[in-house]
Amino acid sequence: MDSVFDELYKKYHQDVFQFLFYMVKNKELAEDLVQEVYIRVLKSYERFEGKSSEKTWLFSIARNVAIDSFCKQKGWKQKIIEKFDWSTQQVKDELPLPEEIAVQREEIQMIYRCLDLCTIDQRLVIIMRYIHELTITETADSLGWTESKVKTTQHRALKVLKNHMEHFKAKEGMDNEGIKVER
Amino acid sequence: MKESKWSDEQLQELLSQMPKIKDNRDPREIYQNIEIKMGKQKKRTWILPAAAVAAALLLLFILAPNLMNWQESADKHVEIQSDQTQSSEQITSDNNSISEAKDEESDPEPLAREEDPQEDHAQLSGDPEKESNDDISMKSVSSEISPTAVYEEDLAGKEFLTYAIPDKEAQNIVPVSVLVDDDPDRSKFALFEDTMSKLTEDAWGLEEYYPLKANLTHDQENNILTVDVPVDHPYSMSSTAELLLEKVLANIMNNLDIEKIDLRTEGKVGIEFSHYGYREEFIPENSTGNLIYYFLYPNGADSTPFLVPIREELNSVKDALKAMKQNRTENNLQASIPDDIDFEIEEIKDSKLIIRFNNESEIIDNASTLHAIEAILLTAKDFDFDTVKLENADVDKIGKFDLTEELKVPVAANKRDLPN
């Protein structure tokens, strides 16, 4: 096996895979995309100048791969669905939760679902900053943004999450203990 | 309302507890997949372009002789035509009306006959429908050089609706106008909204943009438009998408005379854009300068161009017409006045523009000259002229334009037909 591949696999594979998974929320797709990341990396490994760390470089490639896959999806799937069937749009949220998430407590499941409601940029920042615990500098590096853009996007993303979490909570509260909410 | 229950720290804590997701495949398996894919891609990188080049060369080889012949014959045709015009003018210089009638009879009709035997019959028998038929035959013959804009005479019983449509590269916003039957019971906005779904942007070579993925409601009393987008709206996918939406909304405001646009997301005030941030209403930037028109050929150089306006700060209509001779490669737009046409300009009382062509300029009756004249008229319109008089052209008539008369500026640019 290729030595570069071997090294990258050992150091970063699960990280990159997890990142892609949380971006696309689909294991099979994430498996395909992680391969795409390796292809791009192996093609351009000689051009890696060590300006940024290997880790942020990989994340930046993974991010491009994820965004490209969104564009592709938007390209044909969405267009066709939207053209022919308006009702299918609501069904999207009903995707079954993956096993790993389904066994977690309710709040985790909720936040997992709320991630969908962020924009792509916001989701990138949330996943990098809090799930992967990258620093602001590393995140800025991976995304090719300024640090202040990372901070504002992060702030907005948390706000969006907060709003939707409360929204969810309120809905559930109504179902279980309607009187309490009334007060 | 309830107070905020989640603090930033709690959320961060929760996010850090998200489960680790593992890829359970064997690294060997992954590496094999990659190798297979890379091998494929390598091959593809040169085979496809090579095949395309070969196909293009073959096509060129087959078509080249035909193309050359076609051009020659077209040139000849034009020469003959202009010769005829001149000679007939010399002979009957004292009687303009006769020579004009002769012109009309001498070229378009024989062609019309070949095209449609029914027309032939109508003309020979000279029945009362002759005149209207004549019009149709003129149109069908000159379909190749029909004008692209909407003119006053197109508006009988019709309402025109202008849509700002981005081109495929998202570089330009093209104002396209369609004509619909006027309905006194319905507001122009209602017609605008209904017609949105009938546009065939793709067939016109533009980006599929309408109908907008939003609910539009028009408050006629206060003249406010409400744009309500779904949560997963596509308008904040990128900063380009946001910019396009902004330009399109500004155009809608302008065309429908709307004073203010309120933004909503599924009924709630405001739209969260990923780059501009949160906005509650849309206020267009104050634009200065004039609109000058260039050609856009999304369907190849032989097709009918779109006339695309660019806003530019210019001192006078003279500078504007000069600027229109330059290609705008940064926007993928072509010059709308050929470089070899020169002219002098005279403005009369703000509302009338006189353009006198120099003797070297070749002004003949063909499609490109017609489109250039339309570009001049549209630009003149933006400089608040009502009419334009073209002088010292080599012919008296170009397409539908009678150059002996003052030409009225168009109502709107880029008329396109809706599918029935």
Coordinates of C-alpha atoms in Angstrom, one line a residue:
Chain A
M1 CA 0.0 0.0 0.0
D2 CA 1.0 3.6 -0.6
S3 CA 3.0 4.9 2.4
V4 CA 1.3 8.3 2.2
F5 CA -2.1 6.7 2.4
D6 CA -1.0 4.5 5.2
E7 CA 0.2 7.4 7.3
L8 CA -2.8 9.6 6.6
Y9 CA -5.1 6.7 7.3
K10 CA -3.6 6.1 10.7
K11 CA -3.5 9.7 11.8
Y12 CA -6.7 11.2 10.4
H13 CA -9.0 8.7 8.8
Q14 CA -11.6 8.4 11.6
D15 CA -11.6 12.2 12.1
V16 CA -12.2 12.9 8.4
F17 CA -14.8 10.3 8.2
Q18 CA -16.7 11.6 11.2
F19 CA -16.5 15.1 9.9
L20 CA -18.0 14.0 6.5
F21 CA -20.6 12.0 8.2
Y22 CA -21.9 14.9 10.3
M23 CA -21.9 17.1 7.2
V24 CA -23.9 14.7 5.0
K25 CA -25.6 12.6 7.7
N26 CA -25.4 9.5 5.6
K27 CA -22.8 6.7 6.3
E28 CA -22.7 5.3 2.8
L29 CA -22.2 8.7 1.2
A30 CA -19.6 9.6 3.8
E31 CA -17.7 6.4 2.9
D32 CA -17.7 7.4 -0.8
L33 CA -16.7 10.9 0.1
V34 CA -13.8 9.9 2.3
Q35 CA -12.4 8.0 -0.7
E36 CA -12.8 11.1 -2.8
V37 CA -10.8 13.0 -0.2
Y38 CA -7.9 10.5 -0.4
I39 CA -8.0 10.8 -4.2
R40 CA -7.6 14.6 -4.1
V41 CA -5.0 14.3 -1.4
L42 CA -2.8 11.8 -3.2
K43 CA -3.0 13.8 -6.4
S44 CA -1.8 16.9 -4.8
Y45 CA 0.3 15.7 -1.9
E46 CA 3.5 17.0 -3.6
R47 CA 1.9 20.4 -3.7
F48 CA 1.3 20.4 0.1
E49 CA 3.7 23.0 1.3
G50 CA 3.4 22.7 5.0
K51 CA 2.1 26.3 5.2
S52 CA -0.8 25.0 7.2
S53 CA -0.8 21.9 9.3
E54 CA -1.5 18.6 7.7
K55 CA -4.7 18.4 9.7
T56 CA -6.2 21.7 8.6
W57 CA -5.2 20.9 5.1
L58 CA -7.1 17.6 5.2
F59 CA -10.1 19.3 6.7
S60 CA -10.1 21.9 4.0
I61 CA -10.1 19.2 1.3
A62 CA -12.8 17.3 3.2
R63 CA -14.9 20.5 3.3
N64 CA -14.6 21.0 -0.5
V65 CA -15.6 17.4 -1.1
A66 CA -18.6 17.8 1.1
I67 CA -19.7 21.0 -0.6
D68 CA -19.2 19.5 -4.0
S69 CA -21.4 16.6 -3.0
F70 CA -24.1 19.1 -1.9
C71 CA -24.0 20.8 -5.2
K72 CA -24.3 17.6 -7.1
Q73 CA -27.3 16.6 -5.0
K74 CA -28.9 20.0 -5.6
G75 CA -28.1 19.6 -9.2
W76 CA -30.3 16.8 -10.3
K77 CA -32.1 15.3 -7.4
Q78 CA -33.5 18.3 -5.9
K79 CA -34.5 19.9 -9.1
I80 CA -36.4 16.8 -10.2
I81 CA -38.1 16.3 -6.8
E82 CA -39.1 19.9 -6.6
K83 CA -40.5 20.0 -10.1
F84 CA -42.7 16.9 -9.8
D85 CA -43.7 16.6 -6.2
W86 CA -44.0 19.4 -3.8
S87 CA -45.1 17.2 -0.9
T88 CA -41.9 15.2 -0.8
Q89 CA -40.1 18.2 0.7
Q90 CA -41.6 17.6 4.1
V91 CA -40.6 14.0 4.2
K92 CA -36.9 14.9 4.2
D93 CA -36.7 15.3 8.0
E94 CA -38.0 11.8 8.6
L95 CA -34.7 10.2 7.6
P96 CA -34.1 7.4 10.1
L97 CA -31.5 8.2 12.8
P98 CA -28.2 6.2 12.4
E99 CA -27.7 3.6 15.1
E100 CA -25.0 5.5 16.9
I101 CA -27.3 8.5 17.4
A102 CA -30.4 6.5 18.1
V103 CA -29.0 5.0 21.3
Q104 CA -28.1 8.4 22.7
R105 CA -30.2 10.5 25.0
E106 CA -32.9 12.7 23.6
E107 CA -31.1 16.0 23.7
I108 CA -28.3 14.6 21.6
Q109 CA -30.8 13.3 19.0
M110 CA -32.4 16.7 19.0
I111 CA -29.3 18.7 18.4
Y112 CA -28.4 16.2 15.7
R113 CA -31.6 17.0 13.9
C114 CA -31.2 20.7 14.5
L115 CA -27.9 20.6 12.6
D116 CA -30.0 20.3 9.4
L117 CA -31.5 23.7 10.0
C118 CA -28.1 25.5 9.9
T119 CA -26.7 26.8 6.6
I120 CA -23.8 24.8 5.2
D121 CA -21.3 27.4 6.5
Q122 CA -22.7 27.3 10.0
R123 CA -22.7 23.6 10.1
L124 CA -19.1 23.5 9.0
V125 CA -18.1 25.7 11.8
I126 CA -20.2 23.9 14.5
I127 CA -18.8 20.5 13.5
M128 CA -15.2 21.7 13.3
R129 CA -15.3 23.8 16.5
Y130 CA -17.3 21.7 18.9
I131 CA -17.4 18.1 17.6
H132 CA -13.8 18.0 16.5
E133 CA -12.7 20.7 18.9
L134 CA -10.5 22.6 16.5
T135 CA -9.3 26.0 17.6
I136 CA -10.6 29.1 16.0
T137 CA -7.3 29.5 14.2
E138 CA -7.4 25.9 12.9
T139 CA -11.0 26.4 11.7
A140 CA -10.2 29.6 10.0
D141 CA -7.2 27.9 8.3
S142 CA -9.3 24.9 7.1
L143 CA -12.1 27.1 5.8
G144 CA -9.8 29.7 4.3
W145 CA -11.7 32.4 6.3
T146 CA -10.6 35.1 8.6
E147 CA -10.8 34.4 12.3
S148 CA -13.5 37.0 12.8
K149 CA -15.7 35.4 10.1
V150 CA -15.4 32.1 12.0
K151 CA -16.4 33.8 15.2
T152 CA -19.5 35.5 13.7
T153 CA -20.6 32.4 11.9
Q154 CA -20.1 30.4 15.1
H155 CA -22.1 32.9 17.0
R156 CA -25.0 32.9 14.5
A157 CA -24.9 29.1 14.3
L158 CA -25.3 28.7 18.1
K159 CA -28.2 31.2 18.0
V160 CA -29.9 29.2 15.2
L161 CA -29.4 26.0 17.2
K162 CA -30.7 27.5 20.4
N163 CA -33.8 28.8 18.7
H164 CA -34.6 25.5 17.2
M165 CA -33.8 23.5 20.3
E166 CA -36.3 25.6 22.2
H167 CA -38.8 25.2 19.4
F168 CA -38.5 21.4 19.7
K169 CA -38.6 21.5 23.4
A170 CA -41.7 23.6 23.4
K171 CA -43.4 21.2 21.0
E172 CA -42.6 18.3 23.3
G173 CA -43.6 20.2 26.4
M174 CA -47.0 20.7 24.8
D175 CA -47.5 17.1 24.2
N176 CA -46.4 15.9 27.7
E177 CA -47.3 18.6 30.2
G178 CA -49.5 21.1 28.5
I179 CA -50.5 22.9 31.7
K180 CA -47.0 23.8 32.7
V181 CA -46.3 25.6 29.5
E182 CA -49.6 27.5 29.7
R183 CA -48.5 29.4 32.8
Chain B
M1 CA -42.6 33.9 25.7
K2 CA -40.3 31.5 27.5
E3 CA -36.9 32.6 28.5
S4 CA -33.9 31.1 26.8
K5 CA -33.2 27.8 28.2
W6 CA -29.9 26.9 26.6
S7 CA -26.7 28.7 27.2
D8 CA -23.8 28.6 24.8
E9 CA -21.8 26.5 27.2
Q10 CA -24.6 23.9 27.5
L11 CA -24.9 23.6 23.8
Q12 CA -21.1 23.3 23.4
E13 CA -21.1 20.6 26.1
L14 CA -23.9 18.8 24.3
L15 CA -22.1 19.0 21.0
S16 CA -18.9 17.6 22.4
Q17 CA -20.8 14.6 23.6
M18 CA -22.0 13.8 20.2
P19 CA -21.0 10.1 19.5
K20 CA -17.9 9.2 17.6
I21 CA -18.8 7.8 14.2
K22 CA -16.4 5.2 12.9
D23 CA -15.7 3.9 9.4
N24 CA -15.6 0.1 10.0
R25 CA -14.1 -0.8 6.6
D26 CA -10.7 -2.3 6.3
P27 CA -8.0 0.2 5.1
R28 CA -7.0 -2.2 2.4
E29 CA -10.5 -2.2 1.0
I30 CA -10.6 1.6 1.0
Y31 CA -7.2 1.8 -0.7
Q32 CA -8.3 -0.6 -3.4
N33 CA -11.4 1.5 -4.1
I34 CA -9.2 4.5 -4.4
E35 CA -6.8 2.9 -6.7
I36 CA -9.6 1.8 -9.0
K37 CA -11.1 5.2 -9.1
M38 CA -7.8 7.0 -9.7
G39 CA -7.0 4.7 -12.5
K40 CA -10.3 5.4 -14.2
Q41 CA -10.0 9.1 -13.7
K42 CA -6.5 9.2 -15.2
K43 CA -7.8 7.6 -18.4
R44 CA -10.8 9.8 -18.6
T45 CA -8.8 13.0 -18.4
W46 CA -7.4 12.7 -21.8
I47 CA -9.8 10.4 -23.6
L48 CA -12.8 12.6 -23.4
P49 CA -11.2 15.9 -24.6
A50 CA -9.4 13.9 -27.4
A51 CA -12.7 12.5 -28.5
A52 CA -14.3 15.9 -28.4
V53 CA -11.6 17.4 -30.5
A54 CA -11.7 14.7 -33.0
A55 CA -15.5 15.1 -33.3
A56 CA -15.2 18.8 -33.7
L57 CA -12.6 18.5 -36.4
L58 CA -14.7 16.0 -38.3
L59 CA -17.7 18.3 -38.0
L60 CA -15.7 21.3 -39.2
F61 CA -14.4 19.3 -42.1
I62 CA -17.9 18.4 -43.1
L63 CA -19.5 21.7 -42.6
A64 CA -16.8 24.1 -43.7
P65 CA -17.5 24.0 -47.5
N66 CA -21.2 24.5 -46.9
L67 CA -20.7 27.4 -44.6
M68 CA -18.4 29.1 -47.1
N69 CA -20.9 28.7 -49.9
W70 CA -23.7 29.9 -47.7
Q71 CA -22.0 33.1 -46.8
E72 CA -21.0 33.9 -50.4
S73 CA -24.6 33.5 -51.5
A74 CA -25.8 35.6 -48.6
D75 CA -23.4 38.4 -49.6
K76 CA -24.5 38.3 -53.2
H77 CA -28.1 38.5 -52.2
V78 CA -27.5 41.6 -50.1
E79 CA -25.5 43.2 -52.9
I80 CA -28.2 42.6 -55.4
Q81 CA -30.8 43.9 -53.1
S82 CA -29.0 47.1 -52.4
D83 CA -28.3 47.6 -56.1
Q84 CA -32.0 47.2 -56.8
T85 CA -32.9 49.7 -54.2
Q86 CA -30.5 52.2 -55.6
S87 CA -31.4 51.9 -59.2
S88 CA -35.1 52.0 -58.5
E89 CA -34.6 55.0 -56.4
Q90 CA -32.8 56.8 -59.2
I91 CA -35.5 56.1 -61.7
T92 CA -38.4 57.1 -59.5
S93 CA -36.7 59.6 -57.3
D94 CA -39.6 61.9 -57.7
N95 CA -42.0 59.4 -56.4
N96 CA -41.0 57.8 -53.2
S97 CA -44.2 55.9 -52.5
I98 CA -43.9 54.0 -55.7
S99 CA -40.3 53.0 -55.2
E100 CA -41.1 51.8 -51.8
A101 CA -43.9 49.7 -53.0
K102 CA -41.7 48.3 -55.6
D103 CA -39.1 47.4 -53.1
E104 CA -41.5 45.5 -51.1
E105 CA -42.7 43.6 -54.0
S106 CA -39.4 42.9 -55.6
D107 CA -37.8 40.9 -52.9
P108 CA -39.9 39.5 -50.1
E109 CA -42.8 38.2 -52.0
P110 CA -41.1 35.8 -54.4
L111 CA -39.6 34.1 -51.3
A112 CA -42.9 34.1 -49.6
R113 CA -44.4 32.2 -52.5
E114 CA -41.9 29.5 -52.3
E115 CA -42.6 29.2 -48.6
D116 CA -46.4 29.2 -48.7
P117 CA -48.6 28.5 -51.7
Q118 CA -51.6 29.8 -49.9
E119 CA -50.2 33.3 -49.7
D120 CA -49.5 33.1 -53.4
H121 CA -53.1 32.5 -54.0
A122 CA -54.2 35.4 -51.8
Q123 CA -52.1 37.8 -53.6
L124 CA -53.0 36.8 -57.0
S125 CA -56.7 36.9 -56.4
G126 CA -56.3 40.2 -54.6
D127 CA -58.9 39.4 -52.0
P128 CA -59.6 41.7 -49.1
E129 CA -57.3 39.7 -46.8
K130 CA -54.4 40.6 -48.9
E131 CA -53.1 43.3 -46.7
S132 CA -53.1 41.3 -43.5
N133 CA -51.6 38.4 -45.4
D134 CA -49.0 40.6 -46.8
D135 CA -48.0 41.5 -43.3
I136 CA -47.6 37.9 -42.3
S137 CA -45.6 37.1 -45.3
M138 CA -43.3 40.0 -44.6
K139 CA -42.8 38.7 -41.1
S140 CA -42.1 35.2 -42.2
V141 CA -39.6 36.3 -44.7
S142 CA -37.8 38.6 -42.4
S143 CA -38.1 36.3 -39.4
E144 CA -34.4 36.1 -39.5
I145 CA -34.0 39.7 -38.9
S146 CA -37.0 40.5 -36.7
P147 CA -36.4 43.0 -34.0
T148 CA -35.8 41.7 -30.5
A149 CA -37.4 44.5 -28.4
V150 CA -41.0 45.3 -27.5
Y151 CA -42.4 48.3 -29.3
E152 CA -45.5 50.4 -28.8
E153 CA -47.3 48.7 -31.6
D154 CA -46.8 45.3 -30.0
L155 CA -48.9 46.4 -27.0
A156 CA -52.4 46.4 -28.6
G157 CA -54.5 44.4 -26.1
K158 CA -51.4 43.1 -24.5
E159 CA -49.5 43.7 -21.3
F160 CA -45.8 43.3 -21.2
L161 CA -44.0 41.7 -18.3
T162 CA -40.3 42.1 -17.7
Y163 CA -38.4 39.4 -15.8
A164 CA -34.8 39.8 -14.7
I165 CA -33.1 36.5 -15.5
P166 CA -29.5 35.6 -14.7
D167 CA -27.4 34.1 -17.5
K168 CA -25.9 30.6 -17.2
E169 CA -22.6 32.0 -15.8
A170 CA -24.4 34.2 -13.3
Q171 CA -22.4 37.1 -14.8
N172 CA -25.3 39.2 -16.2
I173 CA -28.9 39.9 -15.4
V174 CA -30.9 39.8 -18.7
P175 CA -34.2 41.7 -18.7
V176 CA -36.6 39.5 -20.8
S177 CA -40.0 40.7 -21.7
V178 CA -43.0 38.6 -22.6
L179 CA -46.4 39.7 -23.9
V180 CA -49.6 38.3 -22.3
D181 CA -53.2 39.1 -22.9
D182 CA -54.3 42.1 -21.0
D183 CA -56.9 41.3 -18.4
P184 CA -58.6 44.3 -16.8
D185 CA -59.8 42.3 -13.8
R186 CA -56.3 41.4 -12.8
S187 CA -53.4 43.5 -11.5
K188 CA -50.1 43.6 -13.3
F189 CA -48.6 41.9 -10.3
A190 CA -51.1 39.0 -10.6
L191 CA -50.1 38.5 -14.3
F192 CA -46.5 38.7 -13.3
E193 CA -46.9 36.0 -10.7
D194 CA -48.9 33.7 -13.0
T195 CA -46.6 34.0 -15.9
M196 CA -43.5 33.3 -13.8
S197 CA -44.0 29.5 -14.2
K198 CA -44.4 29.7 -18.0
L199 CA -41.0 31.1 -18.7
T200 CA -38.6 28.8 -20.6
E201 CA -35.3 30.2 -19.4
D202 CA -33.4 27.1 -20.3
A203 CA -34.6 27.1 -24.0
W204 CA -33.6 30.8 -24.2
G205 CA -30.1 29.9 -23.0
L206 CA -30.5 31.5 -19.6
E207 CA -30.5 30.1 -16.0
E208 CA -33.7 28.4 -14.8
Y209 CA -34.6 30.9 -12.1
Y210 CA -38.4 31.3 -12.1
P211 CA -40.8 30.7 -10.5
L212 CA -39.0 32.1 -7.5
K213 CA -38.9 29.6 -4.6
A214 CA -40.9 31.9 -2.4
N215 CA -44.4 33.0 -1.7
L216 CA -45.1 36.5 -3.1
T217 CA -47.9 38.7 -1.7
H218 CA -48.6 42.1 -2.9
D219 CA -50.2 44.7 -0.7
Q220 CA -51.7 47.0 -3.3
E221 CA -52.7 49.7 -0.9
N222 CA -49.3 50.4 0.5
N223 CA -47.5 49.0 -2.5
I224 CA -45.4 46.6 -0.5
L225 CA -44.3 43.2 -1.7
T226 CA -43.7 40.4 0.8
V227 CA -41.3 37.7 -0.2
D228 CA -41.7 34.6 2.0
V229 CA -39.1 31.9 1.5
P230 CA -39.1 28.3 2.9
V231 CA -36.5 27.5 5.5
D232 CA -34.4 25.5 3.0
H233 CA -34.4 28.2 0.4
P234 CA -31.6 28.2 -2.2
Y235 CA -30.9 31.9 -2.1
S236 CA -28.1 31.8 0.5
M237 CA -26.2 28.8 -0.9
S238 CA -23.4 31.2 -1.9
S239 CA -22.7 34.9 -2.0
T240 CA -23.4 34.8 -5.8
A241 CA -26.9 33.5 -5.1
E242 CA -27.5 36.2 -2.6
L243 CA -26.3 38.9 -5.0
L244 CA -28.4 37.6 -7.8
L245 CA -31.5 37.6 -5.6
E246 CA -30.8 41.1 -4.7
K247 CA -30.5 42.2 -8.3
V248 CA -33.6 40.3 -9.3
L249 CA -35.6 41.9 -6.4
A250 CA -34.4 45.3 -7.4
N251 CA -35.5 44.7 -10.9
I252 CA -39.0 43.5 -9.8
M253 CA -39.4 46.6 -7.7
N254 CA -38.4 48.8 -10.6
N255 CA -40.6 47.1 -13.2
L256 CA -43.7 46.8 -11.0
D257 CA -43.3 50.2 -9.3
I258 CA -43.1 48.6 -5.8
E259 CA -42.0 50.8 -3.0
K260 CA -40.7 48.3 -0.4
I261 CA -40.0 44.6 -0.1
D262 CA -40.5 42.8 3.2
L263 CA -38.5 39.6 3.7
R264 CA -40.0 36.6 5.6
T265 CA -39.0 33.0 6.3
E266 CA -42.1 30.8 6.6
G267 CA -44.2 33.6 7.8
K268 CA -41.6 34.9 10.3
V269 CA -40.1 38.3 9.8
G270 CA -36.6 38.4 8.2
I271 CA -34.4 36.1 6.2
E272 CA -31.1 34.8 7.6
F273 CA -28.6 34.9 4.8
S274 CA -25.3 33.1 5.3
H275 CA -23.2 35.9 4.0
Y276 CA -25.2 39.1 4.5
G277 CA -26.6 38.0 7.8
Y278 CA -30.1 38.8 8.9
R279 CA -32.3 41.1 6.9
E280 CA -35.9 42.2 7.4
E281 CA -36.5 44.2 4.4
F282 CA -34.9 44.9 1.1
I283 CA -33.9 48.3 0.0
P284 CA -32.1 48.6 -3.3
E285 CA -28.9 50.5 -3.5
N286 CA -29.3 53.9 -5.1
S287 CA -27.9 53.5 -8.5
T288 CA -26.4 56.3 -10.5
G289 CA -25.3 56.4 -14.1
N290 CA -27.0 55.2 -17.2
L291 CA -27.8 51.8 -18.7
I292 CA -26.0 51.0 -21.9
Y293 CA -26.7 47.9 -23.9
Y294 CA -24.4 45.1 -25.1
F295 CA -24.9 41.8 -26.9
L296 CA -25.0 38.5 -25.1
Y297 CA -24.9 35.3 -27.2
P298 CA -25.8 32.4 -24.9
N299 CA -26.7 30.2 -27.9
G300 CA -23.8 30.8 -30.2
A301 CA -22.9 33.7 -32.5
D302 CA -25.5 32.9 -35.1
S303 CA -28.4 33.1 -32.7
T304 CA -30.4 36.2 -31.8
P305 CA -28.5 38.1 -29.2
F306 CA -29.9 39.3 -25.9
L307 CA -29.4 43.0 -25.3
V308 CA -28.0 43.3 -21.8
P309 CA -27.7 46.6 -19.9
I310 CA -24.7 47.6 -17.9
R311 CA -24.8 50.5 -15.6
E312 CA -22.1 53.0 -16.2
E313 CA -21.3 56.6 -15.2
L314 CA -21.0 58.6 -18.4
N315 CA -21.1 62.2 -19.3
S316 CA -23.3 62.0 -22.4
V317 CA -25.1 59.8 -24.8
K318 CA -22.1 60.3 -27.1
D319 CA -19.8 58.6 -24.7
A320 CA -22.3 55.9 -24.2
L321 CA -22.5 55.1 -27.9
K322 CA -18.7 55.1 -28.1
A323 CA -18.5 52.7 -25.2
M324 CA -20.8 50.3 -26.9
K325 CA -18.2 49.7 -29.6
Q326 CA -16.0 47.9 -27.0
N327 CA -16.4 44.3 -26.1
R328 CA -16.9 43.7 -22.4
T329 CA -15.0 40.5 -22.0
E330 CA -15.2 40.6 -18.2
N331 CA -18.9 40.1 -18.5
N332 CA -18.8 38.0 -21.6
L333 CA -20.6 40.7 -23.5
Q334 CA -20.0 41.7 -27.1
A335 CA -19.9 45.2 -28.6
S336 CA -23.3 46.2 -29.8
I337 CA -22.1 48.7 -32.4
P338 CA -19.7 47.4 -35.0
D339 CA -16.3 49.0 -34.8
D340 CA -16.4 50.2 -38.5
I341 CA -19.5 52.2 -38.1
D342 CA -18.8 55.9 -37.3
F343 CA -21.2 58.7 -36.8
E344 CA -21.8 62.2 -35.5
I345 CA -24.4 63.0 -32.9
E346 CA -26.8 65.9 -32.4
E347 CA -29.2 66.2 -29.6
I348 CA -32.3 68.3 -30.1
K349 CA -34.4 69.5 -27.2
D350 CA -33.7 66.5 -24.9
S351 CA -36.2 64.3 -26.5
K352 CA -34.8 63.8 -30.0
L353 CA -31.5 62.3 -31.0
I354 CA -30.0 62.6 -34.5
I355 CA -27.3 60.2 -35.5
R356 CA -25.5 60.9 -38.8
F357 CA -23.5 58.0 -40.2
N358 CA -20.2 58.8 -41.9
N359 CA -19.9 57.9 -45.6
E360 CA -17.5 55.1 -44.9
S361 CA -19.9 53.3 -42.6
E362 CA -21.7 50.5 -44.2
I363 CA -25.4 50.5 -43.0
I364 CA -27.2 47.7 -44.8
D365 CA -30.3 45.7 -44.2
N366 CA -29.1 42.7 -42.1
A367 CA -29.7 41.3 -38.7
S368 CA -26.5 42.6 -37.1
T369 CA -27.3 46.2 -38.2
L370 CA -30.9 45.8 -37.0
H371 CA -29.7 44.7 -33.5
A372 CA -27.2 47.5 -33.4
I373 CA -29.9 50.0 -34.1
E374 CA -32.0 48.4 -31.3
A375 CA -29.1 48.7 -28.9
I376 CA -28.8 52.4 -29.8
L377 CA -32.5 53.0 -29.3
L378 CA -32.5 51.3 -25.9
T379 CA -29.5 53.2 -24.7
A380 CA -31.1 56.4 -26.1
K381 CA -34.2 55.6 -24.1
D382 CA -32.2 55.4 -20.9
F383 CA -30.9 58.9 -21.7
D384 CA -34.5 60.0 -21.8
F385 CA -34.8 60.4 -25.6
D386 CA -38.2 59.6 -27.2
T387 CA -37.1 59.4 -30.8
V388 CA -34.0 58.7 -32.8
K389 CA -33.4 59.8 -36.4
L390 CA -30.7 57.9 -38.3
E391 CA -29.3 59.8 -41.3
N392 CA -27.0 59.0 -44.2
A393 CA -27.6 55.2 -44.1
D394 CA -27.0 53.2 -47.3
V395 CA -30.6 51.9 -47.3
D396 CA -34.0 53.4 -46.3
K397 CA -35.3 50.4 -44.5
I398 CA -33.7 48.0 -42.0
G399 CA -35.9 45.2 -40.9
K400 CA -39.1 47.0 -39.6
F401 CA -37.4 50.3 -39.3
D402 CA -38.1 53.0 -41.8
L403 CA -35.0 55.2 -41.7
T404 CA -36.8 58.1 -43.4
E405 CA -38.8 58.5 -40.3
E406 CA -37.9 59.2 -36.7
L407 CA -37.7 55.9 -34.8
K408 CA -39.5 55.6 -31.5
V409 CA -37.5 54.1 -28.7
P410 CA -38.7 50.6 -27.6
V411 CA -40.9 49.9 -24.6
A412 CA -38.7 47.1 -23.3
A413 CA -35.8 45.0 -24.4
N414 CA -35.6 41.3 -25.3
K415 CA -39.1 40.2 -26.3
R416 CA -39.4 36.4 -26.1
D417 CA -42.4 34.2 -26.8
L418 CA -44.0 32.0 -24.2
P419 CA -44.8 28.4 -25.1
N420 CA -48.5 27.9 -25.8

